[in-house]
């Protein structure tokens, strides 16, 4: 047992029991207590180390305890912490300027605290067009607040909370003609993910986003791209839609932007940028300078260290390695950059997840038959290779157990 375990005052089982005693059960019981992280590695309450290929669900873009983020947060909180939206903080303005520079066009930014809130702001922008109808994709995930949930194309998540706000149609993801049929001059917005992360890293056919842009432009409908999981370098570009040269009216961000701190951002362009007026929307913590300082450190580090190119190379190494395994449990590898889905032969993802954890690797069984991989963007070649060795063993153990059970 390491010093990390001694410092917690509790092992894994004890900390888990404490969670169960005080926390609401909306998450169930998480599978592992973690107490320390450094780079791409984390440790549990008993000192066991794991290679982290979950990355806080694509949040920890620079890994854990990155010096640039630690320094930025420490310096900012020591000089100016929270000021509310009644006052201006320089890091907030600078981050908004930086995001618009990365987008390559003028616009306006609204900061929030999460991806769901970023999409909630987009929902309100849609309402302010004077139209009510909205369109999103079956299987899409846009958050759990009421407006974002209405746009989420997953009935099981929606059902307990109906009726939901808005007149929302859900169409098959990747089906251009279904999208064309659903969008009318009465449609306020179309919200799509460049890749559907929570649905198992589903990739649309080439040209889908370009078609969505053409369809929405023809009806004066806002195109909203939910880049919460795909943005800020996760696919090897600042925004995944840049791969197709698509410019949306609204882009939503969160997850990797804060490098582990909670932040959401809604970027609006053209006429959409002028729809939120004083009093129309807000948040006490909007643009908190400490969190904005962290986000600026993330952007600076990605740019300075050429991490976008690294993501492309590391993602290809990971994808190629998974395919080279030639394992009978692996049916397909899909995704982009360092957001990959390993599609399995059968609903065995939870068992593979556990077998990998037993070997010191954390992965995410995002659907019953898909393992999602979203390691920190700084993952090294050696760590990719280490992961592949452990993952092969986890697959083989799972296959052996499945065959024995059969």
Short mmCIF file of C-alpha atoms in Angstrom, two decimals:
data_model
loop_
_atom_site.label_atom_id
_atom_site.label_comp_id
_atom_site.label_asym_id
_atom_site.label_seq_id
_atom_site.Cartn_x
_atom_site.Cartn_y
_atom_site.Cartn_z
CA UNK A 1 0.00 0.00 0.00
CA UNK A 2 1.41 3.40 -0.99
CA UNK A 3 1.48 6.71 0.83
CA UNK A 4 -1.49 7.75 -1.32
CA UNK A 5 -3.61 5.13 0.38
CA UNK A 6 -2.38 6.08 3.85
CA UNK A 7 -3.26 9.74 3.25
CA UNK A 8 -6.88 9.00 2.36
CA UNK A 9 -7.67 7.31 5.62
CA UNK A 10 -9.66 4.69 3.72
CA UNK A 11 -9.19 1.92 1.21
CA UNK A 12 -11.31 1.33 -1.86
CA UNK A 13 -14.08 -0.55 -0.07
CA UNK A 14 -14.35 1.95 2.78
CA UNK A 15 -14.46 4.95 0.45
CA UNK A 16 -17.09 3.21 -1.66
CA UNK A 17 -19.24 2.59 1.41
CA UNK A 18 -18.95 6.27 2.36
CA UNK A 19 -20.10 7.25 -1.15
CA UNK A 20 -23.10 4.93 -0.89
CA UNK A 21 -24.04 6.43 2.45
CA UNK A 22 -24.28 10.06 1.37
CA UNK A 23 -24.52 10.40 -2.42
CA UNK A 24 -27.73 10.27 -4.46
CA UNK A 25 -27.95 7.12 -6.53
CA UNK A 26 -28.25 8.78 -9.96
CA UNK A 27 -24.78 7.48 -10.95
CA UNK A 28 -25.15 4.16 -9.20
CA UNK A 29 -21.93 3.31 -7.38
CA UNK A 30 -18.83 4.26 -9.38
CA UNK A 31 -16.55 1.34 -9.98
CA UNK A 32 -13.35 2.69 -8.44
CA UNK A 33 -12.28 5.40 -5.97
CA UNK A 34 -9.41 7.49 -7.35
CA UNK A 35 -7.23 9.71 -5.16
CA UNK A 36 -4.33 10.92 -7.31
CA UNK A 37 -3.43 11.54 -10.94
CA UNK A 38 -0.31 12.51 -12.83
CA UNK A 39 -0.20 12.75 -16.60
CA UNK A 40 -1.97 9.73 -18.05
CA UNK A 41 -1.82 7.74 -14.79
CA UNK A 42 -4.18 7.62 -11.81
CA UNK A 43 -4.10 5.82 -8.47
CA UNK A 44 -6.87 4.38 -6.39
CA UNK A 45 -7.34 4.57 -2.62
CA UNK A 46 -5.11 1.52 -2.14
CA UNK A 47 -2.24 2.81 -4.25
CA UNK A 48 -2.90 0.75 -7.37
CA UNK A 49 -1.92 2.58 -10.57
CA UNK A 50 -3.93 2.66 -13.79
CA UNK A 51 -3.32 3.92 -17.30
CA UNK A 52 -6.24 6.27 -17.91
CA UNK A 53 -7.90 5.83 -21.32
CA UNK A 54 -11.17 7.36 -20.10
CA UNK A 55 -9.73 10.82 -19.53
CA UNK A 56 -12.65 11.98 -17.40
CA UNK A 57 -14.86 11.26 -20.45
CA UNK A 58 -12.69 13.24 -22.88
CA UNK A 59 -12.19 16.04 -20.35
CA UNK A 60 -8.57 15.70 -19.22
CA UNK A 61 -7.05 16.92 -22.46
CA UNK A 62 -3.62 17.48 -20.87
CA UNK A 63 -3.92 14.62 -18.43
CA UNK A 64 -3.85 15.02 -14.66
CA UNK A 65 -2.00 17.78 -12.79
CA UNK A 66 -0.45 19.28 -15.90
CA UNK A 67 2.02 21.99 -14.77
CA UNK A 68 0.59 24.63 -17.10
CA UNK A 69 -2.94 24.18 -15.74
CA UNK A 70 -1.78 23.98 -12.13
CA UNK A 71 0.26 27.16 -12.53
CA UNK A 72 -2.52 29.08 -14.31
CA UNK A 73 -5.16 28.15 -11.74
CA UNK A 74 -2.88 28.83 -8.78
CA UNK A 75 -1.83 32.24 -10.05
CA UNK A 76 -5.36 33.28 -10.97
CA UNK A 77 -7.04 32.19 -7.74
CA UNK A 78 -4.31 34.00 -5.82
CA UNK A 79 -5.06 37.26 -7.62
CA UNK A 80 -8.76 37.27 -8.55
CA UNK A 81 -11.24 34.46 -8.04
CA UNK A 82 -14.95 34.78 -8.61
CA UNK A 83 -16.44 38.17 -9.60
CA UNK A 84 -19.85 37.18 -11.07
CA UNK A 85 -21.26 38.52 -14.32
CA UNK A 86 -21.68 41.98 -12.78
CA UNK A 87 -18.00 42.70 -13.48
CA UNK A 88 -15.42 42.05 -16.20
CA UNK A 89 -12.39 39.76 -15.72
CA UNK A 90 -9.55 39.84 -18.22
CA UNK A 91 -9.10 36.03 -18.56
CA UNK A 92 -12.76 35.72 -19.54
CA UNK A 93 -12.42 38.26 -22.34
CA UNK A 94 -9.15 36.77 -23.51
CA UNK A 95 -10.59 33.24 -23.66
CA UNK A 96 -13.57 34.43 -25.72
CA UNK A 97 -11.20 36.24 -28.10
CA UNK A 98 -9.05 33.13 -28.38
CA UNK A 99 -11.95 30.80 -29.17
CA UNK A 100 -13.19 33.09 -31.92
CA UNK A 101 -9.66 33.23 -33.34
CA UNK A 102 -9.59 29.43 -33.43
CA UNK A 103 -12.97 29.43 -35.15
CA UNK A 104 -11.53 31.87 -37.71
CA UNK A 105 -14.42 34.34 -37.79
CA UNK A 106 -16.07 37.05 -35.72
CA UNK A 107 -18.84 36.15 -33.32
CA UNK A 108 -19.85 36.22 -29.68
CA UNK A 109 -19.34 33.80 -26.79
CA UNK A 110 -21.45 32.80 -23.80
CA UNK A 111 -19.68 30.89 -21.04
CA UNK A 112 -21.38 28.38 -18.78
CA UNK A 113 -20.34 25.54 -16.48
CA UNK A 114 -20.98 22.39 -18.52
CA UNK A 115 -21.84 20.98 -21.90
CA UNK A 116 -25.51 20.65 -21.04
CA UNK A 117 -25.60 24.34 -20.15
CA UNK A 118 -23.84 25.25 -23.39
CA UNK A 119 -26.53 23.38 -25.30
CA UNK A 120 -29.26 24.89 -23.14
CA UNK A 121 -28.04 28.32 -24.23
CA UNK A 122 -28.18 27.14 -27.85
CA UNK A 123 -31.75 25.94 -27.27
CA UNK A 124 -32.69 29.42 -26.03
CA UNK A 125 -30.97 31.05 -29.00
CA UNK A 126 -33.13 28.85 -31.22
CA UNK A 127 -36.28 29.97 -29.43
CA UNK A 128 -35.27 33.61 -29.91
CA UNK A 129 -35.47 33.20 -33.70
CA UNK A 130 -39.25 33.19 -33.24
CA UNK A 131 -39.50 29.61 -34.49
CA UNK A 132 -40.29 26.62 -32.28
CA UNK A 133 -39.51 23.46 -34.22
CA UNK A 134 -36.08 21.86 -33.70
CA UNK A 135 -34.35 18.82 -35.18
CA UNK A 136 -31.65 16.55 -33.78
CA UNK A 137 -30.49 13.00 -34.39
CA UNK A 138 -31.57 9.68 -32.99
CA UNK A 139 -28.89 8.40 -30.62
CA UNK A 140 -27.46 11.86 -30.08
CA UNK A 141 -26.60 13.06 -26.59
CA UNK A 142 -26.75 16.77 -25.76
CA UNK A 143 -27.15 16.82 -21.99
CA UNK A 144 -29.66 16.24 -19.21
CA UNK A 145 -31.09 19.69 -18.45
CA UNK A 146 -34.61 19.96 -19.81
CA UNK A 147 -33.93 21.77 -23.09
CA UNK A 148 -30.79 19.75 -23.80
CA UNK A 149 -32.64 16.56 -22.89
CA UNK A 150 -35.40 17.41 -25.35
CA UNK A 151 -32.73 17.49 -28.07
CA UNK A 152 -31.12 14.24 -26.85
CA UNK A 153 -32.25 11.42 -29.11
CA UNK A 154 -32.31 8.69 -26.45
CA UNK A 155 -35.87 7.87 -25.30
CA UNK A 156 -34.79 5.98 -22.16
CA UNK A 157 -33.17 9.15 -20.79
CA UNK A 158 -36.13 11.32 -21.77
CA UNK A 159 -39.06 9.15 -20.68
CA UNK A 160 -39.08 9.84 -16.91
CA UNK A 161 -39.10 13.61 -17.47
CA UNK A 162 -41.76 14.07 -20.11
CA UNK A 163 -43.30 16.33 -21.17
CA UNK A 164 -40.12 18.01 -22.35
CA UNK A 165 -39.97 21.54 -23.76
CA UNK A 166 -40.09 22.28 -27.43
CA UNK A 167 -41.29 20.71 -30.62
CA UNK A 168 -38.32 18.45 -31.42
CA UNK A 169 -38.04 15.91 -34.23
CA UNK A 170 -35.38 13.20 -34.14
CA UNK A 171 -34.09 11.78 -37.42
CA UNK A 172 -31.66 8.92 -38.12
CA UNK A 173 -28.07 10.09 -37.73
CA UNK A 174 -26.21 10.27 -41.02
CA UNK A 175 -29.36 10.10 -43.17
CA UNK A 176 -29.28 13.22 -45.35
CA UNK A 177 -32.69 12.71 -46.91
CA UNK A 178 -34.36 12.19 -43.53
CA UNK A 179 -32.78 15.44 -42.36
CA UNK A 180 -33.91 17.25 -45.49
CA UNK A 181 -37.48 16.05 -45.01
CA UNK A 182 -37.57 17.15 -41.36
CA UNK A 183 -36.23 20.69 -41.79
CA UNK A 184 -38.74 23.33 -42.89
CA UNK A 185 -38.92 27.14 -42.86
CA UNK A 186 -40.47 26.73 -39.40
CA UNK A 187 -37.42 24.95 -37.99
CA UNK A 188 -35.43 27.09 -35.54
CA UNK A 189 -32.33 24.93 -35.36
CA UNK A 190 -30.73 21.62 -36.17
CA UNK A 191 -28.33 20.29 -33.51
CA UNK A 192 -25.86 17.56 -34.48
CA UNK A 193 -22.65 16.02 -33.15
CA UNK A 194 -19.82 15.62 -35.67
CA UNK A 195 -19.39 12.15 -34.09
CA UNK A 196 -21.90 10.67 -31.67
CA UNK A 197 -19.74 9.99 -28.63
CA UNK A 198 -22.22 8.68 -26.07
CA UNK A 199 -23.92 6.50 -28.68
CA UNK A 200 -20.76 4.46 -29.19
CA UNK A 201 -18.52 6.80 -31.22
CA UNK A 202 -20.72 6.67 -34.31
CA UNK A 203 -19.25 8.34 -37.41
CA UNK A 204 -21.57 9.81 -40.06
CA UNK A 205 -20.94 9.24 -43.78
CA UNK A 206 -18.64 11.70 -45.56
CA UNK A 207 -20.39 14.90 -46.54
CA UNK A 208 -23.13 14.62 -43.91
CA UNK A 209 -22.23 17.84 -42.12
CA UNK A 210 -21.85 19.71 -45.41
CA UNK A 211 -25.31 18.52 -46.41
CA UNK A 212 -26.69 19.65 -43.06
CA UNK A 213 -25.20 23.08 -43.67
CA UNK A 214 -26.81 23.30 -47.12
CA UNK A 215 -30.20 22.12 -45.84
CA UNK A 216 -30.30 24.58 -42.95
CA UNK A 217 -29.06 27.49 -45.07
CA UNK A 218 -31.89 26.91 -47.54
CA UNK A 219 -34.56 27.29 -44.85
CA UNK A 220 -32.91 29.98 -42.73
CA UNK A 221 -32.46 27.43 -39.95
CA UNK A 222 -29.59 27.65 -37.47
CA UNK A 223 -27.06 24.82 -37.66
CA UNK A 224 -25.75 24.03 -34.18
CA UNK A 225 -22.77 21.69 -33.90
CA UNK A 226 -22.31 20.07 -30.52
CA UNK A 227 -18.51 19.83 -30.28
CA UNK A 228 -18.57 19.19 -26.55
CA UNK A 229 -16.85 15.84 -26.90
CA UNK A 230 -15.13 16.32 -30.26
CA UNK A 231 -13.76 19.86 -29.86
CA UNK A 232 -10.48 21.28 -28.52
CA UNK A 233 -8.16 18.88 -30.30
CA UNK A 234 -9.85 15.57 -29.51
CA UNK A 235 -10.03 14.56 -33.20
CA UNK A 236 -6.78 16.28 -34.24
CA UNK A 237 -8.38 19.65 -35.07
CA UNK A 238 -9.63 22.47 -32.87
CA UNK A 239 -13.15 21.61 -34.03
CA UNK A 240 -14.03 18.30 -35.66
CA UNK A 241 -16.24 20.00 -38.28
CA UNK A 242 -13.15 21.74 -39.66
CA UNK A 243 -12.31 18.45 -41.36
CA UNK A 244 -15.24 19.09 -43.72
CA UNK A 245 -14.87 22.86 -43.82
CA UNK A 246 -18.30 23.34 -42.26
CA UNK A 247 -19.08 26.61 -40.47
CA UNK A 248 -22.06 26.37 -38.13
CA UNK A 249 -24.17 29.22 -36.81
CA UNK A 250 -23.59 28.00 -33.26
CA UNK A 251 -20.87 25.75 -31.82
CA UNK A 252 -21.01 24.36 -28.28
CA UNK A 253 -17.93 23.33 -26.30
CA UNK A 254 -17.10 21.95 -22.85
CA UNK A 255 -15.21 18.84 -21.65
CA UNK A 256 -11.61 19.23 -22.87
CA UNK A 257 -11.72 23.03 -22.88
CA UNK A 258 -11.11 23.35 -19.14
CA UNK A 259 -8.54 20.58 -18.85
CA UNK A 260 -10.41 19.15 -15.86
CA UNK A 261 -12.19 22.26 -14.61
CA UNK A 262 -15.91 22.77 -15.35
CA UNK A 263 -16.62 25.11 -18.24
CA UNK A 264 -18.98 25.28 -21.19
CA UNK A 265 -18.95 27.70 -24.10
CA UNK A 266 -21.56 28.61 -26.70
CA UNK A 267 -20.08 30.32 -29.76
CA UNK A 268 -22.51 32.09 -32.07
CA UNK A 269 -21.85 33.70 -35.44
CA UNK A 270 -23.69 36.02 -37.78
CA UNK A 271 -27.26 36.91 -36.84
CA UNK A 272 -27.31 34.16 -34.18
CA UNK A 273 -24.67 36.07 -32.22
CA UNK A 274 -27.06 38.95 -31.62
CA UNK A 275 -30.08 37.02 -30.31
CA UNK A 276 -29.16 36.88 -26.62
CA UNK A 277 -29.80 40.35 -25.21
CA UNK A 278 -29.51 41.66 -21.61
CA UNK A 279 -31.63 39.59 -19.24
CA UNK A 280 -32.31 36.79 -21.73
CA UNK A 281 -29.92 34.30 -20.16
CA UNK A 282 -27.20 34.08 -17.55
CA UNK A 283 -25.29 32.17 -14.90
CA UNK A 284 -23.64 33.31 -11.68
CA UNK A 285 -20.47 31.42 -12.54
CA UNK A 286 -20.43 32.36 -16.23
CA UNK A 287 -16.87 33.08 -17.32
CA UNK A 288 -15.31 32.46 -13.91
CA UNK A 289 -11.73 33.82 -14.26
CA UNK A 290 -10.06 30.83 -12.57
CA UNK A 291 -11.67 28.36 -14.93
CA UNK A 292 -11.02 30.63 -17.92
CA UNK A 293 -7.35 30.82 -16.91
CA UNK A 294 -7.23 27.02 -16.95
CA UNK A 295 -8.82 26.93 -20.40
CA UNK A 296 -6.30 29.45 -21.73
CA UNK A 297 -3.49 27.26 -20.39
CA UNK A 298 -5.00 24.29 -22.21
CA UNK A 299 -5.21 26.17 -25.52
CA UNK A 300 -1.70 27.62 -25.15
CA UNK A 301 -0.21 24.21 -24.39
CA UNK A 302 -1.97 22.45 -27.26
CA UNK A 303 -0.71 25.11 -29.66
CA UNK A 304 2.81 25.43 -28.29
CA UNK A 305 3.46 21.69 -28.11
CA UNK A 306 1.92 20.89 -31.54
CA UNK A 307 -0.53 18.57 -29.81
CA UNK A 308 -3.02 18.61 -32.70
CA UNK A 309 -0.48 16.87 -34.93
CA UNK A 310 0.40 14.53 -32.09
CA UNK A 311 -3.27 13.56 -31.66
CA UNK A 312 -3.49 12.64 -35.33
CA UNK A 313 -0.37 10.47 -35.10
CA UNK A 314 -1.22 8.88 -31.75
CA UNK A 315 -4.79 8.23 -32.83
CA UNK A 316 -3.62 6.49 -35.96
CA UNK A 317 -1.14 4.41 -33.96
CA UNK A 318 -3.92 3.38 -31.59
CA UNK A 319 -6.38 2.63 -34.37
CA UNK A 320 -3.81 0.66 -36.37
CA UNK A 321 -2.73 -1.25 -33.26
CA UNK A 322 -6.31 -2.23 -32.43
CA UNK A 323 -6.88 -3.49 -35.96
CA UNK A 324 -3.55 -5.32 -36.01
CA UNK A 325 -4.59 -7.26 -32.93
CA UNK A 326 -6.86 -9.25 -35.25
CA UNK A 327 -8.82 -10.29 -32.21
CA UNK A 328 -12.04 -12.24 -32.83
CA UNK A 329 -13.92 -10.05 -30.34
CA UNK A 330 -13.16 -6.84 -32.26
CA UNK A 331 -15.65 -6.25 -35.06
CA UNK A 332 -14.78 -2.64 -35.92
CA UNK A 333 -12.73 0.36 -34.79
CA UNK A 334 -14.30 3.73 -35.53
CA UNK A 335 -13.85 7.37 -34.62
CA UNK A 336 -11.25 10.07 -35.21
CA UNK A 337 -8.06 11.14 -33.48
CA UNK A 338 -8.11 10.10 -29.85
CA UNK A 339 -11.85 9.48 -29.70
CA UNK A 340 -12.26 5.87 -30.77
CA UNK A 341 -14.91 3.22 -30.34
CA UNK A 342 -14.00 -0.47 -30.31
CA UNK A 343 -17.10 -2.33 -31.48
CA UNK A 344 -17.25 -5.84 -30.05
CA UNK A 345 -18.84 -9.04 -31.24
CA UNK A 346 -21.59 -9.25 -28.66
CA UNK A 347 -22.64 -7.29 -25.58
CA UNK A 348 -19.40 -7.85 -23.72
CA UNK A 349 -18.18 -4.29 -23.18
CA UNK A 350 -18.74 -4.26 -19.41
CA UNK A 351 -16.74 -7.48 -19.03
CA UNK A 352 -13.90 -6.18 -21.19
CA UNK A 353 -13.90 -2.95 -19.16
CA UNK A 354 -13.48 -4.91 -15.92
CA UNK A 355 -10.82 -7.22 -17.35
CA UNK A 356 -8.85 -4.18 -18.55
CA UNK A 357 -9.16 -2.53 -15.14
CA UNK A 358 -7.84 -5.70 -13.51
CA UNK A 359 -4.76 -5.25 -15.71
CA UNK A 360 -4.26 -1.61 -14.81
CA UNK A 361 -6.04 0.09 -17.73
CA UNK A 362 -9.21 2.19 -17.48
CA UNK A 363 -11.61 2.19 -20.44
CA UNK A 364 -15.30 3.05 -20.82
CA UNK A 365 -18.04 0.60 -21.78
CA UNK A 366 -20.11 3.36 -23.36
CA UNK A 367 -22.74 0.99 -24.81
CA UNK A 368 -23.22 -2.76 -24.27
CA UNK A 369 -21.06 -3.62 -27.29
CA UNK A 370 -18.69 -0.63 -27.57
CA UNK A 371 -15.60 0.36 -25.61
CA UNK A 372 -14.90 4.10 -25.86
CA UNK A 373 -11.30 5.28 -25.72
CA UNK A 374 -10.55 8.94 -24.93
CA UNK A 375 -7.09 9.14 -23.36
CA UNK A 376 -5.40 12.46 -22.60
CA UNK A 377 -4.17 14.14 -25.76
CA UNK A 378 -0.60 13.91 -24.45
CA UNK A 379 -0.58 10.08 -24.43
CA UNK A 380 2.80 8.77 -25.60
CA UNK A 381 3.61 6.07 -28.13
CA UNK A 382 4.87 3.87 -25.31
CA UNK A 383 1.62 4.31 -23.41
CA UNK A 384 -0.41 3.45 -26.51
CA UNK A 385 1.64 0.26 -26.91
CA UNK A 386 1.23 -0.58 -23.22
CA UNK A 387 -2.49 -0.12 -23.55
CA UNK A 388 -2.65 -2.41 -26.58
CA UNK A 389 -0.84 -5.21 -24.74
CA UNK A 390 -3.19 -4.97 -21.75
CA UNK A 391 -6.28 -4.62 -23.91
CA UNK A 392 -5.38 -7.72 -25.93
CA UNK A 393 -5.14 -9.71 -22.71
CA UNK A 394 -8.47 -8.30 -21.48
CA UNK A 395 -10.17 -9.27 -24.73
CA UNK A 396 -8.77 -12.78 -24.59
CA UNK A 397 -9.85 -13.28 -20.99
CA UNK A 398 -13.35 -12.08 -21.81
CA UNK A 399 -13.57 -14.32 -24.85
CA UNK A 400 -12.40 -17.32 -22.84
CA UNK A 401 -15.01 -16.68 -20.14
CA UNK A 402 -17.74 -16.24 -22.75
CA UNK A 403 -16.83 -19.50 -24.48
CA UNK A 404 -16.72 -21.36 -21.18
CA UNK A 405 -20.13 -19.98 -20.18
CA UNK A 406 -21.56 -21.05 -23.53
#
